[in-house]
Coordinates of C-alpha atoms in Angstrom, one line a residue:
M950 CA -62.4 -4.4 -23.4
A951 CA -58.6 -4.0 -22.9
K952 CA -56.5 -6.5 -24.8
K953 CA -55.0 -9.2 -22.7
R954 CA -51.2 -9.3 -22.6
P955 CA -49.7 -12.3 -24.2
Q956 CA -48.6 -14.9 -21.6
T957 CA -44.8 -15.4 -21.5
K958 CA -42.9 -18.0 -19.6
A959 CA -41.0 -16.6 -16.7
K960 CA -37.3 -16.9 -17.1
P961 CA -35.6 -19.1 -14.5
Q962 CA -33.9 -17.0 -11.8
L963 CA -30.2 -17.8 -11.3
N964 CA -28.2 -17.6 -8.2
D965 CA -25.6 -14.8 -8.1
G966 CA -22.8 -17.2 -8.4
E967 CA -24.3 -18.7 -11.6
I968 CA -24.7 -15.5 -13.6
P969 CA -22.1 -15.3 -16.4
V970 CA -20.5 -12.1 -17.6
V971 CA -22.0 -10.6 -20.7
G972 CA -21.8 -7.3 -22.6
A973 CA -22.7 -4.2 -20.6
R974 CA -25.7 -3.4 -22.8
E975 CA -27.0 -7.0 -23.1
P976 CA -29.9 -8.2 -21.0
C977 CA -28.7 -9.5 -17.6
P978 CA -28.7 -13.3 -17.6
C979 CA -30.5 -13.3 -14.2
G980 CA -33.8 -12.6 -16.0
S981 CA -34.6 -9.3 -14.5
G982 CA -35.1 -7.6 -17.8
R983 CA -32.5 -4.9 -17.1
R984 CA -29.3 -4.5 -18.9
Y985 CA -26.3 -6.3 -17.4
K986 CA -24.5 -3.0 -16.5
A987 CA -27.5 -1.8 -14.5
C988 CA -28.0 -5.2 -12.8
H989 CA -25.4 -7.8 -11.8
G990 CA -22.7 -6.0 -13.8
R991 CA -22.8 -3.1 -11.4
A992 CA -21.3 -5.2 -8.6
A993 CA -18.7 -6.6 -10.9
A994 CA -17.7 -3.2 -12.2
H995 CA -17.4 -1.9 -8.6
A996 CA -15.3 -4.8 -7.6
A997 CA -13.0 -4.2 -10.5
T998 CA -12.5 -0.5 -9.8
E999 CA -12.5 -0.5 -6.0
L1000 CA -9.1 0.5 -4.7
V1001 CA -7.3 -2.1 -2.6
Q1002 CA -5.2 0.0 -0.2
R1003 CA -2.7 -2.8 0.6
P1004 CA -2.6 -5.1 -2.4
F1005 CA 0.5 -7.0 -1.2
E1006 CA -0.8 -7.6 2.3
G1007 CA -0.4 -11.2 3.3
L1008 CA 2.4 -11.9 0.9
P1009 CA 5.9 -12.8 2.2
G1010 CA 8.0 -9.6 2.1
E1011 CA 5.1 -7.1 1.7
C1012 CA 7.5 -4.2 2.4
D1013 CA 9.9 -5.4 -0.3
W1014 CA 7.0 -5.8 -2.8
V1015 CA 6.2 -2.1 -2.2
A1016 CA 9.8 -1.1 -2.6
L1017 CA 10.2 -2.9 -5.9
R1018 CA 7.0 -1.4 -7.1
E1019 CA 7.8 2.2 -6.2
L1020 CA 11.5 2.7 -5.4
V1021 CA 13.9 0.2 -7.1
P1022 CA 14.8 0.6 -10.8
A1023 CA 16.2 -2.9 -11.5
A1024 CA 15.6 -5.9 -9.3
T1025 CA 14.3 -9.5 -9.5
A1026 CA 12.9 -12.1 -7.1
E1027 CA 12.0 -15.7 -7.6
L1028 CA 8.3 -16.5 -7.0
P1029 CA 7.4 -19.9 -5.5
L1030 CA 4.0 -21.0 -6.6
K1031 CA 1.6 -22.6 -4.1
D1032 CA 1.0 -25.6 -6.3
G1033 CA 4.5 -25.8 -7.7
L1034 CA 5.7 -25.0 -11.2
P1035 CA 3.7 -26.3 -14.2
E1036 CA 5.4 -28.7 -16.6
G1037 CA 7.6 -26.8 -19.0
V1038 CA 8.0 -23.8 -16.7
P1039 CA 11.4 -23.9 -15.1
S1040 CA 11.0 -20.7 -13.1
V1041 CA 8.8 -17.7 -12.3
T1042 CA 10.6 -14.5 -11.7
L1043 CA 9.3 -11.1 -10.6
A1044 CA 11.0 -8.2 -12.3
T1045 CA 10.7 -4.5 -11.5
V1046 CA 10.2 -3.7 -15.2
L1047 CA 10.5 -5.6 -18.5
P1048 CA 11.4 -4.5 -22.1
M1049 CA 8.8 -2.4 -23.8
A1050 CA 7.0 -2.3 -20.4
W1051 CA 5.5 -5.7 -21.1
P1052 CA 3.4 -7.0 -18.2
A1053 CA 5.0 -10.4 -18.6
L1054 CA 7.2 -12.5 -20.8
R1055 CA 7.4 -16.2 -21.5
R1056 CA 11.0 -16.8 -22.5
D1057 CA 12.1 -19.3 -25.2
D1058 CA 13.1 -21.8 -22.4
G1059 CA 9.6 -21.6 -20.9
S1060 CA 10.5 -19.5 -17.9
V1061 CA 8.2 -16.6 -16.9
L1062 CA 9.2 -13.0 -16.1
L1063 CA 6.4 -11.0 -14.4
G1064 CA 6.7 -7.2 -14.6
L1065 CA 5.7 -5.2 -11.4
Q1066 CA 6.1 -1.6 -12.5
N1067 CA 3.2 -1.5 -14.9
D1068 CA -0.1 0.5 -15.1
T1069 CA -2.9 -1.8 -13.9
A1070 CA -6.5 -1.8 -15.2
S1071 CA -8.3 -2.3 -12.0
G1072 CA -8.0 -1.0 -8.4
D1073 CA -6.4 -4.3 -7.2
I1074 CA -2.8 -4.6 -8.4
S1075 CA -2.6 -8.1 -6.9
R1076 CA -5.5 -9.4 -8.9
D1077 CA -4.2 -7.9 -12.1
L1078 CA -0.7 -9.3 -11.6
A1079 CA -2.2 -12.7 -10.8
D1080 CA -4.2 -12.6 -14.0
T1081 CA -1.1 -11.7 -16.0
L1082 CA 0.9 -14.5 -14.3
L1083 CA -1.8 -17.1 -15.1
R1084 CA -1.8 -16.1 -18.8
A1085 CA 2.0 -16.1 -18.9
L1086 CA 2.1 -19.7 -17.6
E1087 CA 0.0 -20.8 -20.6
A1088 CA 1.6 -18.5 -23.2
E1089 CA 3.7 -19.9 -26.0
P1090 CA 7.4 -19.7 -25.3
G1091 CA 9.1 -16.7 -26.7
T1092 CA 6.0 -14.4 -26.5
P1093 CA 5.1 -11.4 -24.3
V1094 CA 1.8 -11.1 -22.4
Q1095 CA -0.3 -8.0 -22.8
G1096 CA -2.1 -6.4 -19.9
R1097 CA -5.9 -6.4 -19.3
R1098 CA -8.4 -5.9 -16.6
A1099 CA -8.6 -9.0 -14.5
P1100 CA -12.1 -10.5 -14.3
A1101 CA -13.9 -9.8 -11.0
G1102 CA -13.5 -12.6 -8.5
S1103 CA -10.4 -14.0 -10.3
P1104 CA -7.5 -15.2 -8.2
R1105 CA -5.0 -12.8 -6.5
L1106 CA -1.3 -13.2 -6.0
Q1107 CA -2.2 -14.4 -2.4
D1108 CA -4.1 -17.3 -4.0
L1109 CA -1.2 -18.3 -6.3
L1110 CA 2.0 -17.8 -4.4
D1111 CA 3.3 -20.0 -1.6
A1112 CA 2.6 -18.2 1.7
E1113 CA 5.5 -20.0 3.3
G1114 CA 7.9 -19.1 0.6
V1115 CA 10.8 -16.7 0.9
F1116 CA 10.8 -13.4 -1.0
E1117 CA 14.4 -12.3 -1.5
P1118 CA 14.8 -9.4 -4.0
V1119 CA 18.1 -9.1 -5.8
V1120 CA 19.0 -5.6 -6.8
H1121 CA 20.8 -5.2 -10.1
S1122 CA 23.0 -2.4 -11.4
G1123 CA 21.3 -2.6 -14.8
F1124 CA 18.8 -4.5 -16.8
E1125 CA 21.0 -7.3 -18.2
F1126 CA 18.6 -9.8 -16.6
W1127 CA 16.2 -9.0 -19.5
V1128 CA 18.2 -11.3 -21.8
P1129 CA 20.0 -14.6 -21.1
D1130 CA 23.2 -13.5 -22.9
A1131 CA 23.5 -9.7 -22.8
E1132 CA 27.0 -9.7 -24.3
N1133 CA 25.8 -11.3 -27.5
A1134 CA 22.5 -9.3 -27.7
T1135 CA 21.3 -7.9 -31.0
P1136 CA 22.2 -4.2 -31.7
E1137 CA 18.6 -3.2 -31.0
V1138 CA 18.5 -5.0 -27.7
A1139 CA 21.9 -3.6 -26.8
A1140 CA 20.7 -0.1 -27.5
S1141 CA 17.6 -0.6 -25.4
L1142 CA 19.6 -1.9 -22.5
E1143 CA 22.0 1.0 -22.7
R1144 CA 19.1 3.5 -22.6
A1145 CA 17.5 1.7 -19.6
N1146 CA 20.8 1.4 -17.7
A1147 CA 21.5 5.1 -18.2
A1148 CA 18.2 6.1 -16.6
A1149 CA 18.5 3.7 -13.6
I1150 CA 19.4 5.4 -10.3
P1151 CA 22.1 3.4 -8.4
T1152 CA 20.3 1.5 -5.6
V1153 CA 21.4 -0.9 -2.9
K1154 CA 19.3 -3.0 -0.5
L1155 CA 20.6 -2.9 3.0
S1156 CA 21.4 -6.3 4.5
G1157 CA 21.1 -5.6 8.2
V1158 CA 17.4 -4.4 8.2
D1159 CA 14.3 -5.2 6.2
A1160 CA 13.2 -3.3 3.2
A1161 CA 15.6 -0.4 3.4
Y1162 CA 17.1 0.9 0.2
W1163 CA 20.0 3.3 -0.3
C1164 CA 20.1 5.3 -3.6
E1165 CA 22.5 7.7 -5.1
T1166 CA 21.5 11.0 -6.8
P1167 CA 23.8 13.7 -8.2
E1168 CA 23.4 16.1 -5.3
K1169 CA 22.8 13.8 -2.3
N1170 CA 22.1 10.2 -1.4
H1171 CA 18.9 8.9 0.3
L1172 CA 17.7 6.0 2.4
R1173 CA 14.1 5.0 1.8
W1174 CA 12.8 2.4 4.3
V1175 CA 9.4 0.7 3.8
M1176 CA 8.0 -0.1 7.3
P1177 CA 5.2 -2.5 8.2
H1178 CA 3.9 -0.6 11.3
P1179 CA 0.5 1.1 11.5
E1180 CA 0.9 4.6 10.2
E1181 CA -0.3 6.5 13.2
Q1182 CA 1.8 4.4 15.6
L1183 CA 4.9 4.8 13.4
L1184 CA 4.5 8.6 13.1
D1185 CA 4.2 8.9 16.8
A1186 CA 7.4 6.8 17.3
L1187 CA 9.3 8.8 14.7
A1188 CA 8.2 12.1 16.3
R1189 CA 9.4 10.9 19.7
L1190 CA 12.9 10.2 18.2
H1191 CA 12.9 13.3 16.1
A1192 CA 12.1 15.5 19.1
A1193 CA 14.8 13.8 21.1
G1194 CA 17.4 14.4 18.4
R1195 CA 17.7 10.6 17.8
S1196 CA 16.1 10.2 14.3
S1197 CA 19.3 10.7 12.2
L1198 CA 21.5 8.0 10.8
G1199 CA 24.8 9.7 11.7
E1200 CA 26.5 13.0 11.1
G1201 CA 25.2 15.0 8.2
T1202 CA 22.1 12.8 7.8
R1203 CA 18.5 13.9 8.4
L1204 CA 15.0 12.4 8.5
V1205 CA 13.2 14.6 6.1
G1206 CA 9.8 13.1 6.0
S1207 CA 7.9 10.1 4.6
F1208 CA 5.5 9.0 2.0
R1209 CA 2.7 6.5 1.7
A1210 CA 2.7 3.7 -0.8
H1211 CA 0.2 0.8 -1.1
G1212 CA -0.9 1.2 2.5
L1213 CA 2.5 1.4 4.1
T1214 CA 4.7 4.3 5.3
V1215 CA 8.1 5.0 3.9
P1216 CA 10.4 7.3 6.0
V1217 CA 13.1 9.0 4.0
W1218 CA 16.5 10.2 5.1
D1219 CA 18.8 12.6 3.2
L1220 CA 22.5 11.5 3.3
P1221 CA 25.6 13.4 2.3
S1222 CA 26.8 12.4 -1.2
G1223 CA 29.8 10.6 0.3
V1224 CA 27.8 8.3 2.5
S1225 CA 27.5 4.8 0.9
A1226 CA 25.1 2.0 1.6
D1227 CA 27.8 0.3 3.6
D1228 CA 28.2 3.4 5.7
V1229 CA 24.6 3.3 6.9
E1230 CA 24.3 -0.4 7.6
K1231 CA 25.3 0.0 11.3
P1232 CA 23.4 3.3 11.9
A1233 CA 20.3 1.8 10.3
A1234 CA 20.5 -1.3 12.6
E1235 CA 20.9 1.0 15.6
F1236 CA 18.0 3.1 14.5
A1237 CA 15.8 0.0 14.2
E1238 CA 16.5 -0.7 17.9
R1239 CA 15.6 2.9 18.9
L1240 CA 12.4 2.7 16.8
A1241 CA 11.3 -0.5 18.4
A1242 CA 11.7 1.1 21.9
A1243 CA 9.8 4.2 20.7
L1244 CA 7.0 2.1 19.2
A1245 CA 6.5 0.5 22.6
V1246 CA 5.8 3.8 24.4
K1247 CA 2.1 4.3 25.2
E1248 CA 2.2 7.8 26.8
P1249 CA 0.7 10.8 24.9
L1250 CA 3.1 12.9 22.9
T1251 CA 4.7 15.9 24.6
P1252 CA 4.3 19.3 23.1
D1253 CA 7.7 19.1 21.5
E1254 CA 6.9 15.6 20.1
R1255 CA 3.6 16.9 18.7
R1256 CA 5.4 19.7 16.9
A1257 CA 7.9 17.2 15.5
R1258 CA 5.0 15.0 14.4
G1259 CA 3.4 17.9 12.7
G1260 CA 6.6 18.7 10.8
L1261 CA 6.8 15.1 9.6
T1262 CA 3.2 14.8 8.5
N1263 CA 3.3 18.2 6.7
R1264 CA 6.0 16.7 4.5
Q1265 CA 4.2 13.5 3.9
V1266 CA 3.0 12.6 0.4
T1267 CA 1.0 9.7 -1.0
L1268 CA 2.3 7.8 -4.0
S1269 CA -0.4 5.2 -4.3

């Protein structure tokens, strides 16, 4: 006769929300008998690596978040928290980049600097930044915070920041904001600042329109303008203006194409080297009015407009 299998008590089954995270090769706590990575860990891993196309959607100033992430060398912005500042934290400031590419820094006075231009471990920049911010708020003053992959299901920036707050980037000519007293910095810090400042492209945020940034390069200047409109609708509108000869920002300027970044489209204009940020303030405001009118047009594109659109899309690249 065949031997009887020993009787074992069935493990209690847990609800999905009750299953803790364990090692990938450990038995899944749900009681299935499979390894965690082949059971409930699979969904957690997918959530951690799934790319969020618009990680800053829903935040005040989404276009400026994209600009500070991809375009602007040196800038800061105060971050208002939904539940207010914790005790001992006088301020939370977003910075484009921090010394040594630290993800975050808790200063000696308890204030927090959160770095934006860092590699992230998951497909959701917002979740990784929120995880870094939460750890920075609890870090010892005077210590940097290292990066890591945020746990699946952990808060995102949209959960932590005040949705009614104002996001107002301040563009700097250099990285002196790294230290409270740059003039009396140590030789090592002074040397680091000098190297960073030498590599920074001069950049100015236009005041008359949203999320438009002028920058200076040796051969020509540029205007890069992060826009919130749906991509297809925006490209149609740009094509209408381009075909009509109304897409420039003045004599010698030219709309040369666009790129995608974090789910938004960023048109780019070439400017003569002598054209400053102040020089394009008025033309940019006038272009914004022309663009609004073009966005309202519902008729199909004409043959000339379709050719203009093809030229623009052929020069489009995706940064992220």
